[in-house]
mmCIF file of C-alpha atoms in Angstrom:
data_model
loop_
_atom_site.group_PDB
_atom_site.id
_atom_site.type_symbol
_atom_site.label_atom_id
_atom_site.label_comp_id
_atom_site.label_asym_id
_atom_site.label_seq_id
_atom_site.Cartn_x
_atom_site.Cartn_y
_atom_site.Cartn_z
ATOM 1 C CA MET D 175 -13.373 34.371 -4.401
ATOM 2 C CA ALA D 176 -14.623 30.800 -3.971
ATOM 3 C CA MET D 177 -13.358 27.648 -5.592
ATOM 4 C CA MET D 178 -14.829 24.181 -5.649
ATOM 5 C CA VAL D 179 -12.619 21.684 -3.836
ATOM 6 C CA SER D 180 -12.194 18.726 -6.158
ATOM 7 C CA VAL D 181 -8.436 18.154 -6.220
ATOM 8 C CA SER D 182 -5.635 18.434 -3.698
ATOM 9 C CA ASN D 183 -5.496 21.937 -2.324
ATOM 10 C CA SER D 184 -3.363 23.741 0.217
ATOM 11 C CA PHE D 185 -4.950 24.799 3.473
ATOM 12 C CA LEU D 186 -3.508 27.028 6.120
ATOM 13 C CA THR D 187 -2.925 25.231 9.388
ATOM 14 C CA SER D 188 -1.227 26.400 12.514
ATOM 15 C CA ASN D 189 0.168 25.578 15.907
ATOM 16 C CA SER D 190 -0.012 29.218 16.962
ATOM 17 C CA PRO D 191 -2.183 32.183 15.995
ATOM 18 C CA ASN D 192 0.583 33.784 13.955
ATOM 19 C CA HIS D 193 2.747 30.984 12.590
ATOM 20 C CA LEU D 194 1.247 29.195 9.603
ATOM 21 C CA ARG D 195 2.289 26.101 7.730
ATOM 22 C CA THR D 196 0.785 24.506 4.613
ATOM 23 C CA SER D 197 -0.845 21.093 4.525
ATOM 24 C CA ARG D 198 -1.918 19.218 1.390
ATOM 25 C CA ARG D 199 -5.274 17.469 1.730
ATOM 26 C CA ARG D 200 -7.632 15.817 -0.777
ATOM 27 C CA PHE D 201 -11.286 16.696 -1.142
ATOM 28 C CA CYS D 202 -14.181 15.720 -3.393
ATOM 29 C CA ALA D 203 -17.016 18.026 -4.338
ATOM 30 C CA MET D 204 -19.712 18.212 -6.983
ATOM 31 C CA ALA D 205 -20.639 21.354 -8.844
ATOM 32 C CA THR D 206 -23.161 22.679 -6.346
ATOM 33 C CA THR D 207 -22.893 20.404 -3.304
ATOM 34 C CA GLY D 208 -20.140 19.175 -1.025
ATOM 35 C CA VAL D 209 -17.255 21.202 0.376
ATOM 36 C CA ARG D 210 -15.618 24.276 -1.084
ATOM 37 C CA VAL D 211 -13.051 26.709 0.226
ATOM 38 C CA THR D 212 -13.490 30.435 -0.078
ATOM 39 C CA GLU D 213 -12.117 33.644 1.361
ATOM 40 C CA GLY D 214 -14.063 34.809 4.382
ATOM 41 C CA GLN D 215 -14.069 38.029 6.332
ATOM 42 C CA GLY D 216 -10.627 39.400 7.115
ATOM 43 C CA ASN D 217 -9.294 37.307 4.199
ATOM 44 C CA LEU D 218 -9.451 34.243 6.433
ATOM 45 C CA PRO D 219 -9.960 30.821 4.807
ATOM 46 C CA LYS D 220 -13.524 29.580 5.156
ATOM 47 C CA LEU D 221 -15.179 26.290 4.252
ATOM 48 C CA VAL D 222 -18.703 26.131 2.869
ATOM 49 C CA LEU D 223 -20.570 22.834 3.199
ATOM 50 C CA THR D 224 -23.663 22.420 1.004
ATOM 51 C CA SER D 225 -25.963 19.406 1.262
ATOM 52 C CA PRO D 226 -27.995 18.072 -1.675
ATOM 53 C CA ASP D 227 -31.125 19.735 -0.248
ATOM 54 C CA LYS D 228 -29.215 23.093 -0.215
ATOM 55 C CA SER D 229 -28.749 23.327 3.529
ATOM 56 C CA GLU D 230 -25.437 25.035 4.189
ATOM 57 C CA ALA D 231 -22.815 25.540 6.892
ATOM 58 C CA GLU D 232 -19.812 27.863 6.966
ATOM 59 C CA ILE D 233 -16.698 27.102 9.008
ATOM 60 C CA TYR D 234 -13.650 29.278 9.579
ATOM 61 C CA LEU D 235 -10.398 27.393 10.006
ATOM 62 C CA PHE D 236 -9.400 30.016 12.568
ATOM 63 C CA GLY D 237 -10.921 28.659 15.747
ATOM 64 C CA GLY D 238 -12.558 25.761 13.877
ATOM 65 C CA CYS D 239 -15.632 27.945 14.220
ATOM 66 C CA VAL D 240 -18.955 27.199 12.532
ATOM 67 C CA THR D 241 -20.328 30.679 11.838
ATOM 68 C CA SER D 242 -23.446 29.895 9.800
ATOM 69 C CA TRP D 243 -26.055 27.155 9.500
ATOM 70 C CA LYS D 244 -28.665 27.803 6.847
ATOM 71 C CA VAL D 245 -31.570 25.494 6.100
ATOM 72 C CA ALA D 246 -32.853 25.080 2.544
ATOM 73 C CA SER D 247 -35.061 28.158 2.867
ATOM 74 C CA GLY D 248 -31.942 30.265 3.349
ATOM 75 C CA LYS D 249 -32.696 31.173 6.964
ATOM 76 C CA ASP D 250 -29.560 31.305 9.126
ATOM 77 C CA LEU D 251 -30.166 29.778 12.551
ATOM 78 C CA LEU D 252 -26.823 30.832 14.059
ATOM 79 C CA PHE D 253 -25.734 34.323 15.059
ATOM 80 C CA VAL D 254 -22.457 36.213 14.788
ATOM 81 C CA ARG D 255 -22.224 39.337 16.892
ATOM 82 C CA PRO D 256 -21.829 42.673 15.097
ATOM 83 C CA ASP D 257 -18.701 43.357 17.139
ATOM 84 C CA ALA D 258 -17.032 40.137 15.953
ATOM 85 C CA VAL D 259 -13.582 40.606 14.467
ATOM 86 C CA PHE D 260 -11.845 38.398 11.927
ATOM 87 C CA ASN D 261 -8.247 39.433 12.519
ATOM 88 C CA LYS D 262 -6.836 36.379 14.359
ATOM 89 C CA ILE D 263 -6.109 38.576 17.347
ATOM 90 C CA LYS D 264 -9.399 37.794 19.054
ATOM 91 C CA PRO D 265 -11.611 34.700 18.705
ATOM 92 C CA ILE D 266 -14.675 34.950 16.464
ATOM 93 C CA SER D 267 -17.618 36.104 18.591
ATOM 94 C CA GLY D 268 -20.525 34.033 17.368
ATOM 95 C CA GLY D 269 -21.537 30.825 15.667
ATOM 96 C CA ILE D 270 -20.226 27.784 17.542
ATOM 97 C CA PRO D 271 -16.894 28.669 19.172
ATOM 98 C CA HIS D 272 -14.824 26.022 20.951
ATOM 99 C CA CYS D 273 -14.053 26.316 24.646
ATOM 100 C CA PHE D 274 -11.037 24.016 25.106
ATOM 101 C CA PRO D 275 -9.219 22.910 27.230
ATOM 102 C CA GLN D 276 -10.956 25.189 29.715
ATOM 103 C CA PHE D 277 -14.451 26.608 29.998
ATOM 104 C CA GLY D 278 -14.675 30.119 31.409
ATOM 105 C CA PRO D 279 -11.927 31.714 33.517
ATOM 106 C CA GLY D 280 -9.236 29.619 35.161
ATOM 107 C CA VAL D 281 -5.520 28.961 35.170
ATOM 108 C CA ILE D 282 -5.191 29.787 31.459
ATOM 109 C CA GLN D 283 -6.940 32.357 29.283
ATOM 110 C CA GLN D 284 -10.741 32.650 29.175
ATOM 111 C CA HIS D 285 -12.280 29.603 27.429
ATOM 112 C CA GLY D 286 -8.853 28.185 26.591
ATOM 113 C CA PHE D 287 -7.038 28.367 23.258
ATOM 114 C CA GLY D 288 -9.048 26.156 20.881
ATOM 115 C CA ARG D 289 -10.930 29.161 19.522
ATOM 116 C CA ASN D 290 -7.689 31.149 19.045
ATOM 117 C CA MET D 291 -5.803 28.722 16.797
ATOM 118 C CA ASP D 292 -5.983 27.614 13.188
ATOM 119 C CA TRP D 293 -7.435 24.163 12.629
ATOM 120 C CA SER D 294 -6.550 22.091 9.557
ATOM 121 C CA VAL D 295 -8.716 19.980 7.262
ATOM 122 C CA VAL D 296 -8.043 16.233 7.343
ATOM 123 C CA ASP D 297 -11.051 14.782 5.521
ATOM 124 C CA SER D 298 -14.272 15.630 3.709
ATOM 125 C CA GLU D 299 -17.278 13.662 2.510
ATOM 126 C CA ASN D 300 -20.041 14.321 0.010
ATOM 127 C CA ALA D 301 -22.746 11.742 0.703
ATOM 128 C CA VAL D 302 -26.159 11.234 -0.847
ATOM 129 C CA ASP D 303 -27.902 13.286 1.834
ATOM 130 C CA ASN D 304 -25.205 15.405 3.505
ATOM 131 C CA ALA D 305 -21.828 17.122 3.259
ATOM 132 C CA ALA D 306 -19.155 16.713 5.921
ATOM 133 C CA VAL D 307 -15.685 17.872 6.850
ATOM 134 C CA THR D 308 -13.285 16.883 9.624
ATOM 135 C CA LEU D 309 -10.923 19.429 11.157
ATOM 136 C CA GLU D 310 -7.890 18.789 13.329
ATOM 137 C CA LEU D 311 -6.103 20.760 16.035
ATOM 138 C CA LYS D 312 -2.809 19.707 17.584
ATOM 139 C CA ASP D 313 -0.592 21.155 20.266
ATOM 140 C CA GLY D 314 2.156 23.592 19.349
ATOM 141 C CA PRO D 315 4.283 26.322 20.900
ATOM 142 C CA TYR D 316 1.285 28.622 21.446
ATOM 143 C CA SER D 317 -0.839 26.019 23.254
ATOM 144 C CA ARG D 318 2.119 24.605 25.168
ATOM 145 C CA SER D 319 2.998 28.077 26.442
ATOM 146 C CA MET D 320 -0.105 27.859 28.657
ATOM 147 C CA TRP D 321 -1.009 24.132 28.716
ATOM 148 C CA ASP D 322 2.032 21.895 28.326
ATOM 149 C CA PHE D 323 0.485 18.740 26.882
ATOM 150 C CA ALA D 324 0.417 16.952 23.536
ATOM 151 C CA PHE D 325 -3.088 16.349 22.195
ATOM 152 C CA GLN D 326 -5.153 15.876 19.069
ATOM 153 C CA ALA D 327 -8.651 17.323 18.626
ATOM 154 C CA LEU D 328 -10.768 16.064 15.720
ATOM 155 C CA TYR D 329 -13.955 17.961 14.901
ATOM 156 C CA LYS D 330 -16.380 16.544 12.355
ATOM 157 C CA VAL D 331 -19.159 18.800 11.062
ATOM 158 C CA VAL D 332 -22.017 17.392 8.977
ATOM 159 C CA VAL D 333 -24.798 19.404 7.340
ATOM 160 C CA GLY D 334 -27.895 17.632 6.074
ATOM 161 C CA ALA D 335 -31.573 18.271 5.491
ATOM 162 C CA ASP D 336 -32.636 20.598 8.316
ATOM 163 C CA CYS D 337 -29.858 19.381 10.608
ATOM 164 C CA LEU D 338 -26.309 20.156 11.674
ATOM 165 C CA SER D 339 -24.219 17.666 13.630
ATOM 166 C CA THR D 340 -20.800 17.891 15.239
ATOM 167 C CA GLU D 341 -18.483 15.329 16.771
ATOM 168 C CA LEU D 342 -15.543 16.393 18.926
ATOM 169 C CA LYS D 343 -12.873 13.822 19.787
ATOM 170 C CA ILE D 344 -9.999 14.691 22.125
ATOM 171 C CA THR D 345 -7.041 12.295 22.287
ATOM 172 C CA ASN D 346 -4.109 12.379 24.685
ATOM 173 C CA THR D 347 -0.997 12.002 22.516
ATOM 174 C CA ASP D 348 1.342 12.830 25.398
ATOM 175 C CA ASN D 349 3.259 10.417 27.643
ATOM 176 C CA LYS D 350 1.537 11.791 30.743
ATOM 177 C CA ALA D 351 -2.086 12.175 31.794
ATOM 178 C CA PHE D 352 -3.981 15.433 31.463
ATOM 179 C CA SER D 353 -7.388 16.825 32.418
ATOM 180 C CA PHE D 354 -9.595 19.310 30.585
ATOM 181 C CA ASN D 355 -13.107 20.663 30.324
ATOM 182 C CA THR D 356 -14.811 21.954 27.227
ATOM 183 C CA ALA D 357 -17.967 23.379 25.668
ATOM 184 C CA LEU D 358 -19.563 24.421 22.404
ATOM 185 C CA HIS D 359 -20.529 28.064 22.993
ATOM 186 C CA THR D 360 -23.404 28.051 20.482
ATOM 187 C CA TYR D 361 -24.986 31.385 19.567
ATOM 188 C CA PHE D 362 -28.508 30.957 18.193
ATOM 189 C CA ARG D 363 -30.267 33.697 16.273
ATOM 190 C CA ALA D 364 -33.340 34.570 18.352
ATOM 191 C CA SER D 365 -35.833 37.126 19.537
ATOM 192 C CA VAL D 366 -34.764 37.265 23.164
ATOM 193 C CA THR D 367 -38.222 38.217 24.414
ATOM 194 C CA GLY D 368 -39.788 35.145 22.770
ATOM 195 C CA ALA D 369 -37.021 32.583 23.159
ATOM 196 C CA SER D 370 -37.288 29.662 25.562
ATOM 197 C CA VAL D 371 -35.612 26.341 26.381
ATOM 198 C CA ARG D 372 -37.507 23.253 27.540
ATOM 199 C CA GLY D 373 -36.104 20.124 29.125
ATOM 200 C CA LEU D 374 -34.102 21.579 32.011
ATOM 201 C CA LYS D 375 -36.715 21.282 34.770
ATOM 202 C CA GLY D 376 -35.285 19.514 37.800
ATOM 203 C CA CYS D 377 -31.635 20.155 36.959
ATOM 204 C CA LYS D 378 -29.224 21.452 39.568
ATOM 205 C CA THR D 379 -28.247 24.995 38.656
ATOM 206 C CA LEU D 380 -25.268 27.261 39.254
ATOM 207 C CA ASN D 381 -26.576 30.786 38.677
ATOM 208 C CA LYS D 382 -23.782 33.257 37.959
ATOM 209 C CA ASP D 383 -26.087 36.255 38.344
ATOM 210 C CA PRO D 384 -25.284 38.521 40.121
ATOM 211 C CA ASP D 385 -21.745 37.290 40.975
ATOM 212 C CA PRO D 386 -20.027 35.015 38.433
ATOM 213 C CA LYS D 387 -17.283 34.214 40.948
ATOM 214 C CA ASN D 388 -19.789 32.951 43.528
ATOM 215 C CA PRO D 389 -22.563 31.133 41.665
ATOM 216 C CA ILE D 390 -25.743 30.407 43.587
ATOM 217 C CA GLU D 391 -26.764 26.756 43.755
ATOM 218 C CA GLY D 392 -30.367 25.948 43.036
ATOM 219 C CA GLN D 393 -32.753 23.785 41.060
ATOM 220 C CA GLU D 394 -34.637 24.663 37.897
ATOM 221 C CA ASP D 395 -38.399 24.530 38.484
ATOM 222 C CA ARG D 396 -39.626 26.017 35.200
ATOM 223 C CA ASP D 397 -40.921 23.960 32.300
ATOM 224 C CA ALA D 398 -39.731 26.650 29.874
ATOM 225 C CA VAL D 399 -36.677 28.733 30.745
ATOM 226 C CA THR D 400 -36.864 32.252 29.318
ATOM 227 C CA PHE D 401 -34.510 35.231 29.024
ATOM 228 C CA PRO D 402 -36.195 38.204 30.746
ATOM 229 C CA GLY D 403 -32.906 39.875 31.639
ATOM 230 C CA PHE D 404 -29.257 38.978 32.167
ATOM 231 C CA VAL D 405 -28.888 35.182 32.103
ATOM 232 C CA ASP D 406 -25.733 33.198 32.872
ATOM 233 C CA CYS D 407 -26.664 29.831 34.327
ATOM 234 C CA VAL D 408 -25.069 26.381 34.375
ATOM 235 C CA TYR D 409 -27.275 23.265 34.388
ATOM 236 C CA LEU D 410 -25.479 20.235 35.793
ATOM 237 C CA ASP D 411 -26.277 16.715 34.556
ATOM 238 C CA ALA D 412 -28.579 18.120 31.913
ATOM 239 C CA PRO D 413 -30.641 15.769 29.726
ATOM 240 C CA ASN D 414 -29.363 14.752 26.320
ATOM 241 C CA GLU D 415 -32.259 16.457 24.533
ATOM 242 C CA LEU D 416 -33.447 20.052 24.839
ATOM 243 C CA HIS D 417 -36.095 21.918 22.857
ATOM 244 C CA PHE D 418 -35.273 25.487 21.886
ATOM 245 C CA ASP D 419 -37.849 27.975 20.605
ATOM 246 C CA ASN D 420 -35.918 30.870 19.073
ATOM 247 C CA GLY D 421 -38.918 33.216 19.185
ATOM 248 C CA LEU D 422 -38.694 33.635 15.414
ATOM 249 C CA GLY D 423 -40.933 30.729 14.471
ATOM 250 C CA ASP D 424 -38.337 27.955 14.638
ATOM 251 C CA GLN D 425 -38.262 24.965 16.987
ATOM 252 C CA ILE D 426 -34.786 23.468 17.282
ATOM 253 C CA ILE D 427 -34.142 20.110 18.933
ATOM 254 C CA ILE D 428 -30.707 19.961 20.566
ATOM 255 C CA LYS D 429 -29.530 16.384 21.147
ATOM 256 C CA ASN D 430 -26.156 15.302 22.464
ATOM 257 C CA THR D 431 -24.066 12.409 23.675
ATOM 258 C CA ASN D 432 -21.432 12.859 26.391
ATOM 259 C CA TRP D 433 -21.988 16.587 26.867
ATOM 260 C CA SER D 434 -23.104 16.237 30.482
ATOM 261 C CA ASP D 435 -24.007 19.866 31.208
ATOM 262 C CA ALA D 436 -25.717 22.853 29.614
ATOM 263 C CA VAL D 437 -25.198 26.604 29.859
ATOM 264 C CA LEU D 438 -27.671 29.380 29.020
ATOM 265 C CA TRP D 439 -26.335 32.878 28.449
ATOM 266 C CA ASN D 440 -27.595 36.237 27.315
ATOM 267 C CA PRO D 441 -25.706 39.395 28.311
ATOM 268 C CA HIS D 442 -28.766 41.674 28.242
ATOM 269 C CA VAL D 443 -27.860 45.380 28.254
ATOM 270 C CA GLN D 444 -24.152 44.607 28.660
ATOM 271 C CA MET D 445 -24.323 44.157 24.864
ATOM 272 C CA GLU D 446 -26.937 46.763 24.037
ATOM 273 C CA ALA D 447 -26.285 46.549 20.295
ATOM 274 C CA CYS D 448 -27.241 42.895 19.866
ATOM 275 C CA TYR D 449 -28.533 41.133 22.992
ATOM 276 C CA ARG D 450 -32.110 41.154 21.642
ATOM 277 C CA ASP D 451 -31.041 39.107 18.622
ATOM 278 C CA PHE D 452 -29.450 35.984 20.135
ATOM 279 C CA VAL D 453 -29.235 33.578 23.028
ATOM 280 C CA CYS D 454 -26.549 31.009 23.779
ATOM 281 C CA VAL D 455 -27.596 27.432 24.497
ATOM 282 C CA GLU D 456 -24.343 25.603 25.120
ATOM 283 C CA ASN D 457 -23.505 21.936 25.475
ATOM 284 C CA ALA D 458 -20.677 21.573 27.964
ATOM 285 C CA LYS D 459 -18.519 19.142 29.910
ATOM 286 C CA LEU D 460 -17.672 21.155 32.995
ATOM 287 C CA GLY D 461 -16.296 18.440 35.254
ATOM 288 C CA ASP D 462 -12.689 17.566 34.520
ATOM 289 C CA VAL D 463 -12.162 14.837 31.932
ATOM 290 C CA LYS D 464 -8.958 12.938 32.718
ATOM 291 C CA LEU D 465 -7.239 11.119 29.879
ATOM 292 C CA GLU D 466 -4.288 8.796 30.262
ATOM 293 C CA PRO D 467 -1.793 8.572 27.370
ATOM 294 C CA GLY D 468 -3.545 7.183 24.308
ATOM 295 C CA GLN D 469 -7.054 7.610 25.693
ATOM 296 C CA SER D 470 -9.790 9.586 23.910
ATOM 297 C CA TRP D 471 -13.031 11.335 24.817
ATOM 298 C CA THR D 472 -15.805 11.950 22.278
ATOM 299 C CA ALA D 473 -18.994 14.024 22.379
ATOM 300 C CA THR D 474 -21.621 14.706 19.731
ATOM 301 C CA GLN D 475 -24.242 17.385 19.145
ATOM 302 C CA LEU D 476 -27.176 17.241 16.746
ATOM 303 C CA LEU D 477 -29.242 20.327 15.920
ATOM 304 C CA THR D 478 -32.486 19.635 14.059
ATOM 305 C CA ILE D 479 -35.392 21.800 12.953
ATOM 306 C CA SER D 480 -38.538 20.067 14.170
#
């Protein structure tokens, strides 16, 4: 059951997947626009952002995961896999999951812990032309069990007319330096046979097909990158603007600041039930970002229907 957020409300926040605390935050919302909290799948708390033009985004506090971005027509441009679970045991498979403080496999669990923890709400805005919310993630016993550093992650999500923007800010709140890498693992709804990405020609590539552990170095020579089969490819020093044709009649411009790399992924027949219906076009920072105590790193992404 949904409720409009117009007074102080309690939100579940967490420093581990299973230990919850309550935080009191203040929000403002109008009758049909702004930010409201509702119960999502698996009884998990979910935020719904509605702009004055009726564009809409849905965000689960678990994982700080945007799971839906609908334009005014009602078309959802993001994709959640049919095998996604909402039980806080596994991360949500779809939408825009966080990979933090590690992308892919490494010394800690796959894609880090940012997508496995509850984020809390610290601010919301209801402007003339958009609705926005800012989420926060801090270290706790669960994160420190695998990555022993104090940090703050702030994630601002804004939905407006035919656009969705995000800003991720990582701050070192520890008394020692740390390094991380990160990505937004965005799942776009698509027809895989018609989907393509433009803007990557000339980029250095690390192709993880056929062996993810030994990627093949190369250079992209195609004007439009397509998805004819299994695709898992890193594009280093990618441009800050890509053009994505989802094969369903939509052209999406993907702009970013400070996300230096891009990743394209489609599992093909490894996910027989759904691979035809999505592709991942991911903004990433794959080289280590080193932050001294008190330093911050910020990156933005803007998705726009052209």
